[in-house]
Short mmCIF file of C-alpha atoms and ligand atoms in Angstrom, two decimals:
data_model
loop_
_atom_site.label_atom_id
_atom_site.label_comp_id
_atom_site.label_asym_id
_atom_site.label_seq_id
_atom_site.Cartn_x
_atom_site.Cartn_y
_atom_site.Cartn_z
CA MET A 1 48.42 -19.38 -46.71
CA ALA A 2 51.34 -20.92 -44.78
CA LEU A 3 51.52 -17.83 -42.59
CA LEU A 4 47.79 -18.12 -41.81
CA SER A 5 48.10 -21.76 -40.76
CA VAL A 6 50.98 -20.78 -38.42
CA LEU A 7 49.00 -17.90 -36.92
CA THR A 8 45.72 -19.84 -36.41
CA PRO A 9 46.77 -21.54 -33.10
CA VAL A 10 47.98 -18.10 -31.84
CA LEU A 11 44.64 -16.47 -32.76
CA VAL A 12 42.70 -19.29 -31.05
CA LEU A 13 44.88 -18.86 -27.93
CA VAL A 14 44.27 -15.07 -27.84
CA LEU A 15 40.51 -15.62 -28.32
CA CYS A 16 40.43 -18.15 -25.45
CA LEU A 17 42.27 -15.69 -23.18
CA VAL A 18 39.79 -12.86 -23.98
CA VAL A 19 36.77 -15.13 -23.33
CA GLY A 20 38.36 -16.39 -20.09
CA ILE A 21 39.01 -12.85 -18.80
CA LEU A 22 35.47 -11.75 -19.66
CA PHE A 23 34.05 -14.82 -17.86
CA LEU A 24 36.10 -14.16 -14.72
CA LYS A 25 35.05 -10.48 -14.71
CA SER A 26 31.37 -11.40 -14.90
CA ARG A 27 31.78 -13.63 -11.82
CA ALA A 28 33.93 -11.18 -9.87
CA PRO A 29 31.29 -9.96 -7.33
CA GLU A 30 30.55 -13.54 -6.22
CA THR A 31 34.20 -14.50 -5.85
CA SER A 32 35.57 -11.27 -4.34
CA PRO A 33 36.75 -11.44 -0.71
CA ARG A 34 34.04 -10.89 1.96
CA GLY A 35 35.80 -7.77 3.25
CA ALA A 36 35.49 -6.06 -0.14
CA ASP A 37 31.73 -6.78 -0.23
CA GLN A 38 31.22 -5.41 3.26
CA ALA A 39 32.97 -2.17 2.37
CA LYS A 40 30.26 -1.49 -0.24
CA GLU A 41 27.32 -2.27 2.11
CA PRO A 42 25.88 0.37 4.50
CA ALA A 43 27.01 -0.22 8.08
CA LYS A 44 24.66 -2.74 9.77
CA LYS A 45 24.14 -0.33 12.71
CA ASP A 46 22.63 2.33 10.42
CA PHE A 47 20.27 -0.07 8.67
CA ARG A 48 16.60 0.19 9.69
CA PRO A 49 14.78 -2.18 7.32
CA TRP A 50 11.26 -1.24 8.41
CA VAL A 51 12.00 2.43 7.75
CA ASP A 52 14.53 2.52 4.96
CA GLN A 53 12.67 0.16 2.67
CA ASP A 54 9.50 2.24 3.08
CA LEU A 55 11.37 5.45 2.35
CA HIS A 56 12.61 4.11 -0.95
CA ASP A 57 9.21 3.32 -2.35
CA ASP A 58 8.07 4.84 -5.61
CA THR A 59 6.02 7.57 -3.95
CA GLU A 60 9.14 9.39 -2.75
CA ILE A 61 9.79 12.84 -4.21
CA THR A 62 12.16 14.56 -1.82
CA THR A 63 15.22 12.83 -0.39
CA GLU A 64 15.38 12.68 3.38
CA GLY A 65 18.53 13.14 5.42
CA GLY A 66 19.87 9.96 7.01
CA ASP A 67 21.59 11.57 10.01
CA GLU A 68 21.33 9.32 13.09
CA ASP A 69 20.93 12.39 15.38
CA GLU A 70 17.67 13.27 13.63
CA TRP A 71 16.02 10.16 15.08
CA VAL A 72 14.53 9.98 18.58
CA GLU A 73 15.69 7.12 20.81
CA GLN A 74 12.98 4.87 22.23
CA ASP A 75 14.04 5.52 25.83
CA GLU A 76 13.39 9.26 25.42
CA GLU A 77 9.67 8.40 25.54
CA LYS A 78 7.53 8.20 28.67
CA ASP A 79 6.65 4.98 30.50
CA LEU A 80 3.00 3.83 30.29
CA ALA A 81 0.56 2.90 33.06
CA HIS A 82 -1.20 -0.46 32.58
CA VAL A 83 -4.95 -0.65 33.30
CA PRO A 84 -7.34 -3.62 33.74
CA TYR A 85 -9.00 -4.90 30.55
CA SER A 86 -12.15 -7.05 30.62
CA PRO A 87 -14.12 -6.91 27.36
CA ARG A 88 -17.60 -8.38 27.14
CA ARG A 89 -17.68 -12.18 27.01
CA TYR A 90 -20.50 -13.99 25.15
CA PRO A 91 -21.96 -17.48 25.69
CA GLU A 92 -20.70 -19.87 22.98
CA GLU A 93 -24.01 -20.08 21.11
CA ILE A 94 -24.12 -16.29 20.88
CA MET A 95 -20.49 -16.30 19.71
CA LEU A 96 -21.41 -18.78 16.99
CA GLN A 97 -24.39 -16.71 15.90
CA ARG A 98 -22.37 -13.48 15.87
CA SER A 99 -19.52 -15.11 13.92
CA LYS A 100 -22.00 -16.29 11.26
CA GLU A 101 -23.72 -12.92 11.06
CA PHE A 102 -20.45 -11.04 10.73
CA TYR A 103 -19.20 -13.44 8.06
CA SER A 104 -22.48 -13.04 6.17
CA LEU A 105 -22.18 -9.24 6.35
CA MET A 106 -18.57 -9.24 5.15
CA ASN A 107 -19.21 -11.86 2.48
CA GLN A 108 -21.58 -9.37 0.86
CA ARG A 109 -18.78 -6.80 0.53
CA ARG A 110 -17.82 -6.13 -3.05
CA SER A 111 -15.57 -3.66 -4.78
CA VAL A 112 -18.03 -1.31 -6.46
CA ARG A 113 -16.88 0.92 -9.31
CA PHE A 114 -20.28 2.57 -9.89
CA ILE A 115 -21.02 4.93 -7.02
CA SER A 116 -24.07 7.14 -6.51
CA PRO A 117 -23.59 10.91 -6.05
CA GLU A 118 -26.17 10.82 -3.24
CA PRO A 119 -24.79 12.68 -0.20
CA VAL A 120 -23.70 10.75 2.89
CA PRO A 121 -23.76 12.50 6.31
CA GLN A 122 -20.27 13.59 7.34
CA GLU A 123 -20.75 12.22 10.87
CA ILE A 124 -21.01 8.68 9.50
CA ILE A 125 -17.68 9.14 7.70
CA ASP A 126 -16.19 10.59 10.91
CA ASN A 127 -17.20 7.43 12.78
CA ILE A 128 -15.79 5.21 10.03
CA ILE A 129 -12.44 6.99 10.22
CA LEU A 130 -12.48 6.73 14.03
CA THR A 131 -13.11 2.98 13.61
CA ALA A 132 -10.17 2.66 11.18
CA GLY A 133 -8.05 4.44 13.78
CA THR A 134 -8.70 1.63 16.27
CA ALA A 135 -6.34 -0.64 14.32
CA PRO A 136 -3.28 -2.08 16.02
CA SER A 137 0.00 -0.50 14.90
CA GLY A 138 3.67 -1.30 15.36
CA ALA A 139 4.63 0.01 18.85
CA HIS A 140 1.33 1.98 18.83
CA THR A 141 2.69 4.55 16.41
CA GLU A 142 -0.69 4.97 14.61
CA PRO A 143 1.11 5.76 11.35
CA TRP A 144 -1.95 6.77 9.31
CA THR A 145 -3.55 9.89 7.86
CA PHE A 146 -6.99 9.70 6.25
CA ILE A 147 -7.63 12.62 3.90
CA VAL A 148 -11.38 12.87 3.34
CA VAL A 149 -12.14 14.87 0.20
CA SER A 150 -15.67 16.08 -0.54
CA ASP A 151 -14.71 19.34 -2.28
CA LEU A 152 -15.78 19.06 -5.94
CA GLU A 153 -12.78 20.86 -7.43
CA THR A 154 -10.25 18.84 -5.39
CA LYS A 155 -11.97 15.61 -6.39
CA HIS A 156 -11.72 16.66 -10.03
CA GLN A 157 -8.03 17.52 -9.70
CA ILE A 158 -7.48 14.07 -8.17
CA ARG A 159 -9.33 12.49 -11.09
CA LEU A 160 -7.20 14.33 -13.64
CA ILE A 161 -3.97 13.15 -11.99
CA VAL A 162 -5.14 9.56 -11.54
CA GLU A 163 -6.51 9.22 -15.08
CA GLU A 164 -3.37 10.73 -16.61
CA GLU A 165 -1.07 8.34 -14.71
CA GLU A 166 -3.39 5.33 -15.08
CA GLU A 167 -3.50 5.74 -18.86
CA VAL A 168 0.31 5.50 -18.91
CA ASN A 169 0.10 2.57 -16.45
CA TYR A 170 -2.29 0.62 -18.64
CA ARG A 171 -0.56 1.48 -21.94
CA GLN A 172 3.09 1.21 -20.83
CA ARG A 173 3.96 0.42 -17.21
CA MET A 174 1.77 -2.55 -16.30
CA GLY A 175 2.69 -4.94 -19.09
CA ASP A 176 0.48 -7.25 -21.15
CA LYS A 177 -0.06 -9.90 -18.45
CA TRP A 178 -1.32 -7.45 -15.82
CA VAL A 179 -3.61 -5.67 -18.32
CA HIS A 180 -4.88 -9.07 -19.47
CA ASP A 181 -5.56 -10.17 -15.84
CA LEU A 182 -7.58 -6.99 -15.25
CA ALA A 183 -9.58 -7.28 -18.48
CA ARG A 184 -12.16 -9.64 -16.95
CA LEU A 185 -12.80 -7.06 -14.18
CA ARG A 186 -13.46 -4.49 -16.96
CA THR A 187 -11.30 -1.85 -15.28
CA ASN A 188 -9.49 0.83 -17.24
CA TRP A 189 -8.01 4.29 -16.70
CA ILE A 190 -11.35 6.14 -16.86
CA LYS A 191 -12.38 6.72 -13.22
CA GLU A 192 -15.71 8.51 -13.29
CA TYR A 193 -16.30 7.60 -9.65
CA LEU A 194 -13.55 10.04 -8.63
CA ASP A 195 -15.86 12.94 -9.59
CA VAL A 196 -19.12 11.24 -8.64
CA ALA A 197 -18.53 9.65 -5.22
CA PRO A 198 -19.46 12.02 -2.37
CA TYR A 199 -16.15 11.26 -0.63
CA LEU A 200 -12.67 10.23 -1.66
CA ILE A 201 -10.65 8.86 1.23
CA LEU A 202 -6.92 8.97 0.53
CA VAL A 203 -5.05 6.84 3.03
CA PHE A 204 -1.46 7.88 3.67
CA LYS A 205 1.05 5.88 5.68
CA ARG A 206 3.43 7.95 7.76
CA ALA A 207 6.74 6.29 6.93
CA TYR A 208 8.16 7.92 10.05
CA GLY A 209 6.83 10.33 12.68
CA ILE A 210 7.97 13.90 13.26
CA LEU A 211 7.93 14.96 16.90
CA PRO A 212 7.27 18.55 18.07
CA ASN A 213 11.05 18.93 18.62
CA GLY A 214 11.60 18.10 14.93
CA LYS A 215 13.16 14.68 15.60
CA LYS A 216 12.06 11.71 13.55
CA LYS A 217 10.41 8.72 15.19
CA THR A 218 10.59 5.20 13.82
CA HIS A 219 7.25 3.83 12.64
CA TYR A 220 7.75 0.08 12.81
CA TYR A 221 5.89 -1.90 10.16
CA ASN A 222 3.98 1.21 9.15
CA GLU A 223 2.64 -0.23 5.89
CA ILE A 224 1.29 -3.36 7.56
CA SER A 225 -0.30 -1.23 10.29
CA VAL A 226 -2.01 1.08 7.80
CA SER A 227 -3.15 -1.87 5.70
CA ILE A 228 -4.84 -3.38 8.77
CA SER A 229 -6.57 -0.05 9.45
CA CYS A 230 -7.80 -0.02 5.84
CA GLY A 231 -9.28 -3.50 6.34
CA ILE A 232 -11.15 -2.24 9.39
CA LEU A 233 -12.27 0.82 7.41
CA LEU A 234 -13.70 -1.44 4.68
CA ALA A 235 -15.56 -3.45 7.35
CA ALA A 236 -16.93 -0.22 8.87
CA LEU A 237 -18.20 0.92 5.44
CA GLN A 238 -19.85 -2.44 4.89
CA ASN A 239 -21.47 -2.21 8.31
CA VAL A 240 -23.41 0.92 7.29
CA GLY A 241 -24.22 -0.11 3.71
CA LEU A 242 -21.69 2.12 1.97
CA VAL A 243 -19.38 0.88 -0.79
CA THR A 244 -15.92 1.56 -2.14
CA VAL A 245 -13.33 0.08 -4.44
CA THR A 246 -9.85 -0.39 -3.02
CA THR A 247 -7.45 1.33 -5.39
CA THR A 248 -3.69 1.74 -5.27
CA PRO A 249 -3.06 4.13 -8.14
CA LEU A 250 0.40 3.36 -9.41
CA ASN A 251 2.78 6.34 -9.67
CA CYS A 252 0.14 8.86 -8.50
CA GLY A 253 1.42 9.13 -4.90
CA PRO A 254 3.84 12.06 -5.24
CA ARG A 255 1.49 14.25 -7.31
CA LEU A 256 -1.50 13.56 -5.04
CA ARG A 257 0.61 14.19 -1.95
CA LEU A 258 1.62 17.59 -3.31
CA LEU A 259 -1.94 18.42 -4.41
CA LEU A 260 -3.19 17.66 -0.89
CA LYS A 261 -0.24 19.47 0.70
CA ARG A 262 0.88 16.48 2.75
CA PRO A 263 4.40 16.33 4.22
CA ALA A 264 7.19 14.18 2.70
CA ASN A 265 6.97 11.51 5.43
CA GLU A 266 3.47 10.61 4.21
CA LYS A 267 3.12 8.16 1.32
CA LEU A 268 -0.15 7.40 -0.44
CA LEU A 269 -1.21 3.81 0.19
CA MET A 270 -4.82 3.66 -0.99
CA LEU A 271 -7.50 5.76 -2.61
CA LEU A 272 -11.05 4.82 -1.65
CA PRO A 273 -14.06 6.45 -3.35
CA VAL A 274 -16.93 6.15 -0.89
CA GLY A 275 -20.71 6.40 -1.22
CA TYR A 276 -23.88 4.41 -1.84
CA PRO A 277 -23.78 2.03 -4.78
CA ALA A 278 -25.32 3.45 -7.99
CA ALA A 279 -28.83 2.10 -8.67
CA ASP A 280 -27.56 0.28 -11.78
CA ALA A 281 -24.22 -0.86 -10.26
CA THR A 282 -22.87 -4.21 -11.38
CA VAL A 283 -19.94 -6.26 -10.07
CA PRO A 284 -17.96 -9.13 -11.64
CA ASP A 285 -19.42 -12.50 -10.69
CA LEU A 286 -16.40 -13.63 -8.63
CA LYS A 287 -16.29 -16.67 -6.37
CA ARG A 288 -14.34 -16.83 -3.12
CA LYS A 289 -12.11 -19.68 -2.01
CA HIS A 290 -13.55 -22.32 0.32
CA LEU A 291 -12.36 -22.74 3.89
CA GLU A 292 -10.22 -25.80 3.02
CA GLU A 293 -8.36 -23.74 0.44
CA ILE A 294 -7.41 -20.91 2.81
CA MET A 295 -7.11 -22.58 6.22
CA VAL A 296 -4.60 -25.21 7.28
CA PRO A 297 -5.49 -26.71 10.67
CA ILE A 298 -2.48 -28.37 12.32
C1 FMN B 301 -4.35 -3.82 -2.79
C2 FMN B 301 -5.50 -3.77 -3.75
C3 FMN B 301 -5.41 -2.96 -4.86
C4 FMN B 301 -6.48 -2.86 -5.74
N1 FMN B 301 -6.41 -1.99 -6.79
C5 FMN B 301 -7.48 -1.83 -7.58
C6 FMN B 301 -7.46 -0.83 -8.59
O1 FMN B 301 -6.47 -0.10 -8.75
N2 FMN B 301 -8.57 -0.68 -9.36
C7 FMN B 301 -9.69 -1.44 -9.18
O2 FMN B 301 -10.67 -1.26 -9.91
N3 FMN B 301 -9.73 -2.41 -8.23
C8 FMN B 301 -8.67 -2.59 -7.41
N4 FMN B 301 -8.72 -3.53 -6.39
C9 FMN B 301 -9.96 -4.29 -6.17
C10 FMN B 301 -9.81 -5.75 -6.59
O3 FMN B 301 -9.88 -5.84 -8.00
C11 FMN B 301 -10.95 -6.54 -5.95
O4 FMN B 301 -10.80 -6.50 -4.55
C12 FMN B 301 -10.96 -7.99 -6.40
O5 FMN B 301 -11.26 -8.07 -7.76
C13 FMN B 301 -11.96 -8.83 -5.59
O6 FMN B 301 -13.24 -8.28 -5.72
P1 FMN B 301 -14.11 -7.89 -4.44
O7 FMN B 301 -13.37 -6.78 -3.73
O8 FMN B 301 -15.42 -7.43 -4.99
O9 FMN B 301 -14.21 -9.09 -3.55
C14 FMN B 301 -7.66 -3.64 -5.51
C15 FMN B 301 -7.72 -4.47 -4.38
C16 FMN B 301 -6.67 -4.52 -3.51
C17 FMN B 301 -6.78 -5.38 -2.27
#
């Protein structure tokens, strides 16, 4: 008993030391000298945020080499002539009328998950893709590929992949909150429209370009550029009375890229089933925000 009372202060001291060491270790990265931190970081010169971040998205299957010599320098490219530009100018009252009409057209756009199998002429789809290709892009790199699938078997293969992954997404990957947020839209992993819609448009972003000489070309802001082109594509569909639902099937990118035999620099961004709405199509009764909620005049 006497021995224990003598040892107690020693034990407390040892315990304090252990806790102190553990605490200091847990804070070590914040308190280590700046030079040590820098040694762990990639050299600033080699860091291309608009490329590297895209390459490390979850659609990546193969690892790409990071050799600087593989990339083309901007000044290797040709200079461009500049030409006059004078688009049509409208009187203000016509501008007002056109702005209202276009808003009214676009305000009728809805994501439609019930699509008719009725055929749509290919030439209309061609024009819609051409329209999407008018989008602005970082340094005019046009980093998009639109795969237009009408082949029945390929559509079915796409459906099998998407449904298999989506079931895992809904049951495991998305989490309760996400699944709960989607419940009111009545979406789930069954995607009948992938078989039924006359066209599936799979939009790939080209994370970087590959030139004829095999060198890689930086595609600045490629995801933003392709997203803008998708917005224009949606407007072009709406303009001719066709419908789609914007989908970004989580974790399906690599398998769909391989199915469609696309190169490793292409990453799936969106999957758009396209056609006429089914005769009995319904949509959730959503409301859109008012102007005051989305615009801040200063
Ligand atoms: C980036 C993005 C991803 C989306 N992904 C899905 C999806 O995977 N499945 C789906 O049914 N709808 C998807 N939607 C559609 C939205 O649910 C829909 O746009 C939203 O509910 C508003 O409805 P509205 O398009 O009819 O205005 C997506 C929309 C966007 C913009």
